[in-house]
Short mmCIF file of C-alpha atoms and ligand atoms in Angstrom, two decimals:
data_model
loop_
_atom_site.label_atom_id
_atom_site.label_comp_id
_atom_site.label_asym_id
_atom_site.label_seq_id
_atom_site.Cartn_x
_atom_site.Cartn_y
_atom_site.Cartn_z
CA MET E 333 114.98 113.79 89.25
CA ASN E 334 117.06 111.10 87.52
CA PRO E 335 117.07 107.31 89.53
CA ALA E 336 121.16 108.11 88.25
CA ALA E 337 121.63 110.96 90.32
CA LEU E 338 120.14 109.58 93.40
CA SER E 339 122.10 108.99 96.52
CA ARG E 340 121.50 105.25 96.07
CA VAL E 341 122.44 102.90 98.79
CA VAL E 342 123.04 99.06 97.77
CA ILE E 343 122.26 96.18 99.79
CA LEU E 344 123.62 92.95 98.87
CA ASP E 345 121.31 90.08 99.89
CA PHE E 346 122.47 87.05 101.70
CA GLY E 347 119.03 85.61 102.08
CA SER E 348 117.52 87.16 105.35
CA GLN E 349 114.22 87.58 105.57
CA TYR E 350 114.51 90.89 106.29
CA THR E 351 116.77 91.92 103.65
CA GLN E 352 113.38 94.34 102.03
CA VAL E 353 112.83 95.44 105.14
CA ILE E 354 116.09 97.00 105.07
CA ALA E 355 115.21 98.61 101.91
CA ARG E 356 112.68 100.62 102.52
CA ARG E 357 113.86 101.56 106.24
CA VAL E 358 116.09 103.22 103.36
CA ARG E 359 113.89 104.77 101.58
CA GLU E 360 112.09 105.83 105.05
CA CYS E 361 115.35 108.31 105.63
CA GLN E 362 114.48 109.67 101.71
CA VAL E 363 117.46 107.91 99.89
CA TYR E 364 117.06 105.40 97.65
CA SER E 365 117.67 102.03 98.13
CA GLU E 366 118.20 99.03 95.68
CA ILE E 367 118.79 95.18 96.89
CA VAL E 368 121.75 93.08 94.71
CA ARG E 369 122.49 89.38 94.80
CA CYS E 370 125.06 88.64 96.99
CA ASP E 371 127.81 87.85 94.04
CA ILE E 372 127.82 91.44 92.73
CA SER E 373 130.84 92.11 91.72
CA ALA E 374 132.90 95.27 93.39
CA ALA E 375 133.47 96.77 89.81
CA GLU E 376 129.13 96.22 89.13
CA ILE E 377 129.22 97.96 92.91
CA GLU E 378 131.60 100.84 91.49
CA ARG E 379 129.04 101.33 88.86
CA LEU E 380 126.11 102.20 90.46
CA ALA E 381 127.79 104.10 92.63
CA PRO E 382 126.36 104.07 95.94
CA LYS E 383 127.68 105.85 98.77
CA GLY E 384 126.97 103.01 100.72
CA ILE E 385 126.50 99.24 101.00
CA ILE E 386 124.37 97.41 103.51
CA LEU E 387 125.34 93.15 103.63
CA SER E 388 122.30 91.69 104.69
CA GLY E 389 122.01 89.51 107.20
CA GLY E 390 120.87 85.71 105.98
CA PRO E 391 120.41 81.95 106.92
CA ALA E 392 123.50 80.03 106.36
CA SER E 393 126.51 80.17 108.83
CA VAL E 394 129.65 81.58 107.31
CA TYR E 395 131.23 77.88 107.67
CA ASP E 396 128.00 75.80 105.65
CA LYS E 397 129.52 74.10 102.58
CA GLY E 398 128.42 77.01 99.57
CA ALA E 399 127.78 79.77 101.79
CA PRO E 400 127.18 83.03 99.94
CA GLN E 401 130.95 84.55 99.46
CA ILE E 402 131.24 87.94 98.71
CA ASP E 403 134.11 89.69 96.52
CA LEU E 404 136.27 90.83 99.11
CA GLN E 405 137.34 93.85 96.91
CA ILE E 406 134.21 95.51 97.97
CA PHE E 407 135.75 95.90 101.31
CA SER E 408 138.64 98.97 99.29
CA LEU E 409 136.05 100.34 97.46
CA GLY E 410 136.06 103.36 100.03
CA ILE E 411 133.16 103.08 100.36
CA PRO E 412 131.21 102.72 103.32
CA VAL E 413 129.84 99.13 104.21
CA LEU E 414 127.38 98.34 107.26
CA GLY E 415 127.00 94.53 107.74
CA ILE E 416 123.66 93.17 109.36
CA CYS E 417 124.11 89.32 111.36
CA TYR E 418 125.35 86.77 108.69
CA GLY E 419 126.97 90.02 106.79
CA MET E 420 128.63 91.59 110.09
CA GLN E 421 130.96 87.36 110.57
CA LEU E 422 131.27 87.31 106.99
CA MET E 423 133.52 90.34 107.17
CA ALA E 424 135.35 89.60 110.13
CA ARG E 425 136.47 86.48 109.12
CA HIS E 426 137.47 87.88 105.57
CA LEU E 427 139.10 89.99 107.25
CA GLY E 428 141.02 88.63 109.81
CA GLY E 429 138.80 88.42 112.84
CA GLU E 430 137.44 84.86 114.21
CA VAL E 431 134.36 83.70 114.21
CA GLU E 432 132.87 80.77 116.55
CA TYR E 433 130.09 78.29 114.43
CA SER E 434 127.11 77.87 116.63
CA SER E 435 124.43 75.19 116.32
CA ARG E 436 122.21 77.53 118.33
CA ARG E 437 120.65 80.40 117.10
CA GLU E 438 120.17 83.32 119.96
CA TYR E 439 117.12 85.04 119.39
CA GLY E 440 114.73 86.88 120.88
CA ALA E 441 115.34 90.76 122.40
CA GLY E 442 118.17 91.58 123.92
CA ILE E 443 120.25 95.10 125.26
CA LEU E 444 123.07 96.62 123.44
CA HIS E 445 125.32 98.83 125.83
CA LEU E 446 127.36 101.47 123.96
CA ASP E 447 130.87 101.93 125.06
CA GLU E 448 131.84 104.90 123.34
CA GLU E 449 131.31 107.50 120.80
CA ALA E 450 130.34 106.32 118.03
CA ARG E 451 129.01 107.98 114.72
CA LEU E 452 127.17 104.83 114.18
CA PHE E 453 124.84 105.09 117.40
CA ALA E 454 125.68 109.53 118.01
CA GLY E 455 122.64 110.31 119.71
CA LEU E 456 121.88 106.74 121.61
CA GLY E 457 122.97 107.25 125.10
CA GLU E 458 124.07 103.99 127.00
CA GLN E 459 121.69 101.06 126.23
CA ILE E 460 118.98 100.47 123.67
CA ASP E 461 116.55 97.33 123.56
CA ILE E 462 118.03 95.22 120.11
CA TRP E 463 116.26 91.79 118.44
CA ASN E 464 119.03 89.32 117.52
CA SER E 465 118.05 86.55 115.16
CA HIS E 466 122.01 84.87 114.85
CA GLY E 467 123.54 81.77 115.45
CA ASP E 468 127.54 81.82 114.88
CA LYS E 469 129.31 84.77 116.67
CA LEU E 470 132.68 87.36 117.02
CA THR E 471 135.02 86.28 118.88
CA ALA E 472 137.65 87.61 117.98
CA LEU E 473 138.40 91.52 115.79
CA PRO E 474 139.92 91.54 112.23
CA ASP E 475 142.29 93.47 112.26
CA GLY E 476 141.83 97.33 112.16
CA PHE E 477 137.90 97.00 113.73
CA ARG E 478 137.37 98.51 117.25
CA ALA E 479 134.36 97.75 119.84
CA ILE E 480 131.35 99.80 120.03
CA ALA E 481 129.74 98.51 122.28
CA HIS E 482 128.07 94.62 123.71
CA THR E 483 125.93 92.51 124.55
CA GLU E 484 125.71 90.39 127.87
CA ASN E 485 126.20 87.76 125.27
CA SER E 486 129.02 89.30 123.00
CA ALA E 487 132.01 91.38 123.78
CA PHE E 488 131.63 92.52 119.95
CA ALA E 489 127.73 92.86 119.36
CA ALA E 490 129.04 96.17 117.03
CA ILE E 491 131.98 96.48 115.19
CA ALA E 492 133.80 99.90 113.35
CA ASP E 493 136.73 100.31 111.33
CA GLY E 494 136.26 104.29 111.24
CA ASP E 495 139.27 104.56 108.78
CA ARG E 496 138.25 102.44 106.07
CA GLN E 497 134.27 103.20 106.73
CA LEU E 498 133.98 99.39 107.40
CA PHE E 499 131.05 99.07 110.17
CA ALA E 500 128.85 96.16 111.27
CA LEU E 501 126.83 95.17 113.93
CA GLN E 502 125.06 91.57 115.06
CA PHE E 503 121.60 92.49 116.35
CA HIS E 504 118.74 93.48 113.83
CA PRO E 505 118.76 97.24 113.54
CA GLU E 506 115.88 96.91 110.16
CA VAL E 507 113.13 95.13 112.32
CA SER E 508 110.42 97.16 114.08
CA HIS E 509 111.63 95.22 117.68
CA THR E 510 115.14 97.13 117.65
CA PRO E 511 113.31 100.54 118.64
CA ARG E 512 115.52 102.83 117.89
CA GLY E 513 117.21 100.73 114.95
CA LYS E 514 116.14 103.58 112.40
CA GLU E 515 118.45 106.20 113.85
CA ILE E 516 120.88 103.33 113.71
CA ILE E 517 120.38 103.40 109.67
CA GLU E 518 119.86 107.10 109.69
CA ASN E 519 123.38 108.18 111.39
CA PHE E 520 124.97 105.01 109.08
CA LEU E 521 123.27 107.00 106.05
CA PHE E 522 123.54 110.17 106.64
CA CYS E 523 126.97 110.93 108.99
CA ILE E 524 129.16 108.19 107.36
CA CYS E 525 127.97 107.86 103.95
CA HIS E 526 126.88 111.33 103.54
CA CYS E 527 123.37 110.56 101.27
CA ALA E 528 120.69 113.25 100.82
CA MET E 529 117.25 113.18 101.44
CA ASP E 530 116.18 113.11 97.20
CA TRP E 531 114.68 109.80 96.71
CA THR E 532 111.13 111.56 97.77
CA MET E 533 107.52 110.92 95.33
CA GLY E 534 107.33 114.09 94.18
CA SER E 535 110.71 113.55 92.42
CA PHE E 536 109.62 110.15 91.59
CA ILE E 537 106.57 110.21 89.90
CA ASP E 538 108.62 112.80 87.45
CA ASP E 539 111.20 110.85 86.64
CA ALA E 540 108.67 107.62 85.96
CA CYS E 541 106.41 110.54 83.39
CA ALA E 542 109.77 111.12 81.62
CA ARG E 543 111.37 107.59 81.21
CA ILE E 544 107.76 106.87 80.09
CA ARG E 545 108.30 109.02 77.17
CA GLU E 546 110.88 108.31 77.01
CA GLN E 547 110.31 104.67 76.57
CA VAL E 548 106.86 104.71 74.46
CA GLY E 549 106.93 107.86 72.81
CA GLU E 550 104.34 108.80 70.12
CA GLU E 551 102.58 104.97 70.43
CA ASN E 552 100.11 104.10 71.99
CA VAL E 553 100.03 101.58 75.41
CA VAL E 554 97.09 99.22 76.90
CA LEU E 555 96.46 98.80 81.06
CA GLY E 556 94.11 96.79 82.15
CA LEU E 557 92.80 97.80 85.32
CA SER E 558 91.23 95.89 87.78
CA GLY E 559 90.72 98.87 90.16
CA GLY E 560 93.05 97.17 93.35
CA VAL E 561 96.15 99.50 94.04
CA ASP E 562 98.33 98.05 91.62
CA SER E 563 96.87 98.65 88.74
CA SER E 564 94.62 101.47 88.86
CA VAL E 565 98.04 103.69 90.71
CA ALA E 566 99.81 102.57 87.46
CA ALA E 567 96.88 103.80 85.31
CA ALA E 568 97.03 107.45 86.71
CA LEU E 569 100.45 107.64 85.78
CA LEU E 570 100.93 106.42 82.80
CA HIS E 571 97.60 109.16 81.93
CA LYS E 572 100.02 111.80 83.57
CA ALA E 573 102.42 110.72 80.87
CA ILE E 574 101.01 110.44 78.20
CA GLY E 575 97.50 111.04 78.19
CA GLU E 576 95.42 110.31 75.64
CA GLN E 577 97.79 107.62 74.46
CA LEU E 578 96.88 105.61 77.32
CA THR E 579 93.79 103.64 76.79
CA CYS E 580 92.88 101.05 79.97
CA ILE E 581 90.54 98.15 80.02
CA PHE E 582 88.05 97.20 82.74
CA VAL E 583 87.06 93.73 82.41
CA ASN E 584 83.50 93.19 84.81
CA ASN E 585 84.26 89.03 84.59
CA GLY E 586 80.79 88.75 86.55
CA LEU E 587 82.60 88.09 89.89
CA LEU E 588 82.70 91.56 91.42
CA ARG E 589 81.97 93.35 94.53
CA GLU E 590 79.22 95.54 94.89
CA ASN E 591 79.88 99.02 93.41
CA GLU E 592 83.04 98.41 91.85
CA ALA E 593 82.83 98.49 88.57
CA GLU E 594 80.52 102.00 89.28
CA ILE E 595 83.77 103.28 91.54
CA VAL E 596 86.21 102.43 88.76
CA GLN E 597 83.91 103.69 86.00
CA ARG E 598 83.41 106.86 88.09
CA VAL E 599 87.01 107.48 89.46
CA PHE E 600 88.42 107.21 85.95
CA GLY E 601 86.15 107.84 83.06
CA GLU E 602 84.31 110.57 84.96
CA ASN E 603 87.29 112.18 87.23
CA PHE E 604 90.33 111.75 85.70
CA HIS E 605 89.53 111.25 81.53
CA ILE E 606 91.24 108.46 81.21
CA LYS E 607 90.28 107.11 77.91
CA LEU E 608 88.15 103.69 79.66
CA LYS E 609 86.92 100.72 77.44
CA TYR E 610 85.10 99.05 79.77
CA VAL E 611 83.74 95.60 79.16
CA ASP E 612 80.81 93.49 80.48
CA ALA E 613 81.81 89.70 80.13
CA SER E 614 80.12 87.87 83.10
CA GLU E 615 78.08 85.88 81.60
CA ARG E 616 80.76 84.40 79.29
CA PHE E 617 82.57 83.73 82.34
CA LEU E 618 79.33 82.68 84.28
CA GLY E 619 78.48 80.19 81.74
CA ALA E 620 83.07 78.73 82.04
CA LEU E 621 82.76 78.31 85.54
CA ALA E 622 78.25 76.42 85.21
CA GLY E 623 78.85 73.17 87.39
CA VAL E 624 82.75 74.05 87.86
CA THR E 625 83.45 73.22 91.56
CA ASP E 626 87.22 72.34 92.05
CA PRO E 627 89.29 75.86 93.19
CA GLU E 628 92.47 74.84 90.44
CA THR E 629 89.83 74.67 87.77
CA LYS E 630 87.73 77.39 88.66
CA ARG E 631 90.99 79.54 88.09
CA LYS E 632 92.23 78.32 85.17
CA ILE E 633 89.62 79.43 83.57
CA ILE E 634 89.21 82.69 84.78
CA GLY E 635 92.26 82.77 83.96
CA ARG E 636 91.60 81.26 80.43
CA GLU E 637 88.25 83.61 79.98
CA PHE E 638 90.37 87.22 81.09
CA ILE E 639 93.35 86.24 77.89
CA GLY E 640 90.07 85.87 75.42
CA VAL E 641 87.91 89.37 76.32
CA PHE E 642 91.48 91.06 77.00
CA GLU E 643 92.62 89.60 73.67
CA ASP E 644 89.46 90.68 71.53
CA ALA E 645 88.38 94.34 73.32
CA VAL E 646 91.61 95.09 72.03
CA VAL E 647 91.32 94.08 69.06
CA GLU E 648 87.92 96.00 69.11
CA LEU E 649 89.81 99.24 70.37
CA ALA E 650 92.29 99.13 67.16
CA GLY E 651 89.28 97.87 64.80
CA SER E 652 87.50 101.17 65.60
CA ASN E 653 90.08 103.07 65.30
CA ASN E 654 90.16 102.09 62.51
CA THR E 655 94.41 100.83 62.24
CA SER E 656 95.35 97.44 62.64
CA ASP E 657 95.99 95.81 66.31
CA SER E 658 99.65 96.60 66.20
CA ASN E 659 98.09 99.81 67.23
CA PHE E 660 99.37 98.89 71.01
CA LYS E 661 102.41 98.18 70.99
CA PHE E 662 102.40 98.46 74.49
CA LEU E 663 101.29 97.33 76.87
CA ALA E 664 101.34 98.82 81.17
CA GLN E 665 101.59 96.35 84.11
CA GLY E 666 101.16 97.50 87.87
CA THR E 667 104.79 94.94 88.20
CA LEU E 668 106.57 96.33 91.87
CA TYR E 669 109.68 95.88 93.25
CA PRO E 670 109.17 93.25 95.44
CA ASP E 671 108.25 91.15 92.28
CA VAL E 672 111.33 91.29 90.52
CA ILE E 673 114.32 91.38 93.20
CA GLU E 674 116.54 89.07 91.35
CA SER E 675 117.62 86.97 94.39
CA VAL E 676 120.71 84.09 94.62
CA ALA E 677 119.72 80.57 95.80
CA ILE E 678 121.16 80.35 99.01
CA GLY E 679 122.29 77.17 100.63
CA GLY E 680 122.66 75.33 97.15
CA ASN E 681 124.04 76.24 93.23
CA PRO E 682 122.94 79.51 93.38
CA ALA E 683 120.46 79.72 90.93
CA SER E 684 119.10 82.69 89.42
CA LEU E 685 115.61 83.19 90.97
CA ILE E 686 113.70 86.22 88.70
CA LYS E 687 110.08 85.85 90.68
CA SER E 688 107.27 86.70 87.30
CA HIS E 689 104.83 88.79 87.44
CA HIS E 690 101.92 88.55 84.98
CA ASN E 691 98.96 90.36 86.52
CA VAL E 692 97.67 89.69 83.01
CA GLY E 693 98.85 85.80 82.64
CA GLY E 694 100.48 85.46 79.79
CA LEU E 695 99.25 88.75 77.67
CA PRO E 696 102.86 90.10 76.01
CA GLU E 697 104.36 87.18 74.86
CA LYS E 698 101.17 85.98 73.06
CA MET E 699 99.65 89.69 71.38
CA HIS E 700 103.91 90.64 71.78
CA PHE E 701 103.24 92.90 73.37
CA GLN E 702 106.49 95.54 74.88
CA LEU E 703 106.12 95.67 78.55
CA VAL E 704 105.72 99.04 80.15
CA GLU E 705 105.73 98.55 84.31
CA PRO E 706 106.20 101.84 85.35
CA LEU E 707 106.34 100.85 89.22
CA ARG E 708 108.64 97.89 89.30
CA GLN E 709 111.10 100.48 91.47
CA LEU E 710 108.40 101.19 94.23
CA PHE E 711 107.23 98.75 98.17
CA LYS E 712 103.69 98.87 98.10
CA ASP E 713 103.60 101.39 100.64
CA GLU E 714 105.61 103.69 98.33
CA VAL E 715 102.61 102.96 95.50
CA ARG E 716 99.97 104.07 97.68
CA LEU E 717 102.32 107.42 98.59
CA ALA E 718 102.75 108.12 94.86
CA GLY E 719 98.38 107.61 93.75
CA GLN E 720 98.28 109.49 97.06
CA GLN E 721 100.18 112.18 95.45
CA LEU E 722 98.42 111.33 91.82
CA GLY E 723 95.21 112.75 93.42
CA LEU E 724 93.85 109.26 93.21
CA PRO E 725 90.85 108.73 96.45
CA ASN E 726 90.95 107.22 99.45
CA GLU E 727 88.76 104.62 98.37
CA ILE E 728 91.22 102.82 95.66
CA VAL E 729 94.22 104.21 97.41
CA HIS E 730 93.77 102.07 100.34
CA ARG E 731 92.64 99.47 99.10
CA GLN E 732 92.03 96.18 100.35
CA PRO E 733 93.58 93.25 98.73
CA PHE E 734 91.43 91.35 96.06
CA PRO E 735 92.40 88.30 93.94
CA GLY E 736 92.19 88.72 90.11
CA PRO E 737 89.49 85.37 90.53
CA GLY E 738 86.90 87.90 92.55
CA LEU E 739 83.99 86.60 94.41
CA ALA E 740 84.49 82.82 92.31
CA VAL E 741 87.57 81.80 95.07
CA ARG E 742 84.95 83.29 98.29
CA ILE E 743 82.14 80.64 96.99
CA LEU E 744 83.36 77.81 98.08
CA GLY E 745 81.48 74.78 95.33
CA GLU E 746 80.00 75.80 92.36
CA VAL E 747 79.70 79.89 91.28
CA THR E 748 75.89 80.60 90.21
CA VAL E 749 74.14 84.33 89.86
CA GLU E 750 72.20 84.01 93.27
CA ARG E 751 75.30 82.42 95.84
CA LEU E 752 77.19 85.31 93.68
CA GLN E 753 74.04 87.39 95.02
CA ILE E 754 74.24 85.99 98.42
CA LEU E 755 77.81 86.81 98.63
CA ARG E 756 78.01 90.18 97.62
CA ASP E 757 75.04 91.63 99.71
CA ALA E 758 76.98 89.64 102.92
CA ASP E 759 80.42 91.03 101.78
CA THR E 760 78.64 94.79 101.18
CA ILE E 761 77.87 94.56 105.40
CA VAL E 762 80.66 93.32 105.99
CA VAL E 763 81.99 96.51 104.27
CA SER E 764 80.07 98.34 105.27
CA GLU E 765 80.40 97.20 108.85
CA MET E 766 84.52 97.89 109.44
CA LYS E 767 84.20 101.26 107.48
CA ALA E 768 81.81 102.64 110.14
CA SER E 769 83.67 100.91 112.99
CA ASP E 770 87.02 102.17 111.62
CA TRP E 771 88.76 98.85 111.59
CA TYR E 772 88.14 98.46 107.32
CA TYR E 773 91.93 100.25 107.25
CA ARG E 774 93.03 98.67 110.39
CA VAL E 775 93.59 95.51 108.67
CA TRP E 776 95.44 93.39 106.08
CA GLN E 777 91.11 91.90 104.60
CA SER E 778 88.30 91.40 105.32
CA PHE E 779 85.54 89.84 104.00
CA ALA E 780 82.90 86.97 103.32
CA VAL E 781 82.46 83.49 102.41
CA LEU E 782 80.53 81.33 100.76
CA LEU E 783 80.92 77.44 102.63
CA PRO E 784 79.18 74.98 100.54
CA VAL E 785 77.25 73.96 103.60
CA ARG E 786 73.65 74.56 105.27
CA SER E 787 72.24 74.43 108.55
CA VAL E 788 69.43 74.16 110.21
CA GLY E 789 67.59 77.45 111.72
CA VAL E 790 64.98 79.17 113.06
CA MET E 791 63.44 82.02 112.12
CA GLY E 792 59.48 83.09 114.53
CA ASP E 793 58.14 79.81 114.67
CA GLN E 794 59.13 78.77 111.24
CA ARG E 795 62.40 76.50 110.74
CA THR E 796 65.10 76.95 108.34
CA TYR E 797 67.62 75.30 106.49
CA GLU E 798 70.48 77.58 104.70
CA ASN E 799 73.25 78.93 103.87
CA THR E 800 76.59 79.22 106.07
CA ILE E 801 78.57 82.49 105.83
CA ALA E 802 82.76 82.39 107.06
CA LEU E 803 83.98 86.01 108.03
CA ARG E 804 87.58 86.28 107.32
CA ILE E 805 89.11 89.28 109.13
CA VAL E 806 93.80 88.90 109.06
CA GLU E 807 96.23 91.18 109.64
CA SER E 808 99.13 90.70 107.58
CA GLN E 809 103.04 92.39 106.56
CA ASP E 810 102.50 90.94 103.00
CA GLY E 811 99.90 88.76 102.38
CA MET E 812 102.71 86.08 103.24
CA THR E 813 102.25 84.87 106.49
CA ALA E 814 98.62 86.15 108.11
CA ASP E 815 97.30 86.37 111.71
CA TRP E 816 92.88 86.28 112.28
CA VAL E 817 92.30 89.71 113.70
CA ARG E 818 90.97 90.02 117.31
CA MET E 819 87.97 91.89 116.72
CA PRO E 820 85.73 93.28 119.17
CA TYR E 821 82.92 91.45 119.57
CA GLU E 822 80.36 93.83 119.80
CA ILE E 823 81.26 94.46 115.59
CA LEU E 824 80.94 90.88 115.25
CA ALA E 825 78.13 90.61 116.70
CA ARG E 826 76.54 93.47 114.76
CA ILE E 827 77.31 92.29 111.38
CA SER E 828 76.78 88.41 112.48
CA SER E 829 73.02 89.86 113.15
CA ARG E 830 72.84 91.48 109.87
CA ILE E 831 73.57 89.08 107.99
CA VAL E 832 71.42 86.59 108.34
CA ASN E 833 68.40 89.44 109.31
CA GLU E 834 69.29 91.06 106.03
CA VAL E 835 70.99 88.46 103.50
CA ARG E 836 68.18 85.85 102.05
CA GLY E 837 69.49 82.91 102.14
CA VAL E 838 71.65 82.89 104.44
CA ASN E 839 71.20 81.50 108.53
CA ARG E 840 74.65 81.16 109.95
CA VAL E 841 77.94 83.03 110.78
CA CYS E 842 80.76 81.45 111.66
CA TYR E 843 84.57 83.39 112.31
CA ASP E 844 88.05 82.00 110.93
CA ILE E 845 89.75 81.53 113.30
CA SER E 846 93.18 79.78 111.47
CA THR E 847 96.55 81.01 110.73
CA LYS E 848 98.40 81.74 107.71
CA PRO E 849 100.36 78.78 107.61
CA PRO E 850 98.83 76.75 107.79
CA SER E 851 95.79 77.62 106.23
CA THR E 852 95.97 80.40 103.92
CA ILE E 853 93.71 83.81 103.83
CA GLU E 854 91.58 83.59 101.17
CA TRP E 855 89.32 80.24 101.29
CA GLU E 856 90.31 78.49 97.89
P1 XMP G 1397 95.93 83.64 100.29
O1 XMP G 1397 95.08 82.90 100.00
O2 XMP G 1397 97.15 82.17 99.30
O3 XMP G 1397 96.05 85.27 99.81
O4 XMP G 1397 96.52 83.25 101.76
C1 XMP G 1397 97.81 86.35 99.22
C2 XMP G 1397 97.26 87.37 99.58
O5 XMP G 1397 97.30 87.11 97.91
C3 XMP G 1397 95.46 87.53 97.42
N1 XMP G 1397 95.53 86.29 96.48
C4 XMP G 1397 95.16 86.84 95.69
N2 XMP G 1397 95.37 88.32 94.85
N3 XMP G 1397 95.34 86.73 92.40
C5 XMP G 1397 95.46 87.70 92.94
O6 XMP G 1397 95.84 89.04 92.21
C6 XMP G 1397 94.81 85.94 92.87
O7 XMP G 1397 94.85 84.42 92.23
C7 XMP G 1397 95.00 85.66 94.16
N4 XMP G 1397 94.70 84.67 95.21
C8 XMP G 1397 94.93 85.17 96.43
C9 XMP G 1397 94.69 87.02 98.67
O8 XMP G 1397 93.41 87.92 98.91
C10 XMP G 1397 95.07 87.30 99.70
O9 XMP G 1397 95.75 88.77 100.02
#
């Protein structure tokens, strides 16, 4: 399935924290969605030929100086438009309605009363629970519009101009706090925009394989495989597309968890028969880290050493093929959609804010690789689905995030072979107990941290003076914010007693009950 042939919906991003959620909701309905800058021109939108347009919410007031604007021609393209929150106010203000400025936001749950049978609300009955988060509000309808729903605070909570196919909502249908919001989005997509349900993982995989083959031709591709979800799915996809032209390099930096290197070699080397170069560089990394305690310095050293090891591995591979190192023209990376969404700075001068993402820090520039990024279109949950369909095992597809610098950022203070062993043993217990109790896949991350603190304990008749382990178990949607998990006490008790009894050198376990922000998930 060629993406140009898909039913596409474009979402103009006015800076809402929920813009990506809108895009995901649309894709959950099997319709391809794409986030574009809010200053996109009507002509550019026409070129994309979407079936529908959604205007996101945003933090600004339409009365703010420098508030993001919209090309008004967009409302005359004949393509259905759904404005949400700020998108509604912008639409209404420009089409002749009146928007009242408010310095206070209406925030929280409410009830929406549906005033008439509208296509947007088909099947929803007379009222639904909704979630509000808006400041300005509409006080007079724009020409040609009618109100199709109201709330206690607003006569115009949802408005429609059926002739011009323009619709707007003051509340947020995309968030889970609007439990039937997905049905509103479905009504927009299928009853109004007449989208086809053609965004499926099967069609994505076929299309991605065709595009990879077209991009790389007969050339060889190298990929830095970490064993994390993104690089693993990228590897499986590339292997399906180009088979032997792909070589993966897996670097054991000595900072991995128990059995991690073995799992990657088993899954990719033995099961998938992917060409895999395994490099054990543990000594090199640990040597470079000796005596270092500053967290940023540790990260820099690990990043630098990785590039060195990777470069050496590529040169060696090229040598063994008896060709020059330009043998590998392409470097594949598991870059995801949230890393490449282009956005406009809201509230200041619009400036292009393209987030850069280099899993393998600086390699493309230094080695003159061209990049292959086959997952650039996907959200994380879609990557997991792709991985499943490509036959990757659950232990890879649903694996918890693990930082590039590995256990080094979970050992506060100096990283030594002995301290690595203590942390690895404690971590193995955490993972096995989380899996055994079925909690492992329900949380975002669960791991052990080795603190630079020793404390007094007693074992038998002996006084001990040993290390402390902190447990970090958090839930999160995307790693940007997180909360500690209210774990059942019995599981915490079991993890704690096993660590203290089984891991030599530890006599105390603490549970980290801080949220992010202000704390971070990792300790360094
Ligand atoms: P923090 O500690 O910043 O972590 O709250 C947020 C999420 O990012 C992961 N993390 C990393 N992932 N390379 C990575 O690939 C890194 O250097 C890195 N540092 C933190 C962390 O595990 C959490 O999921």
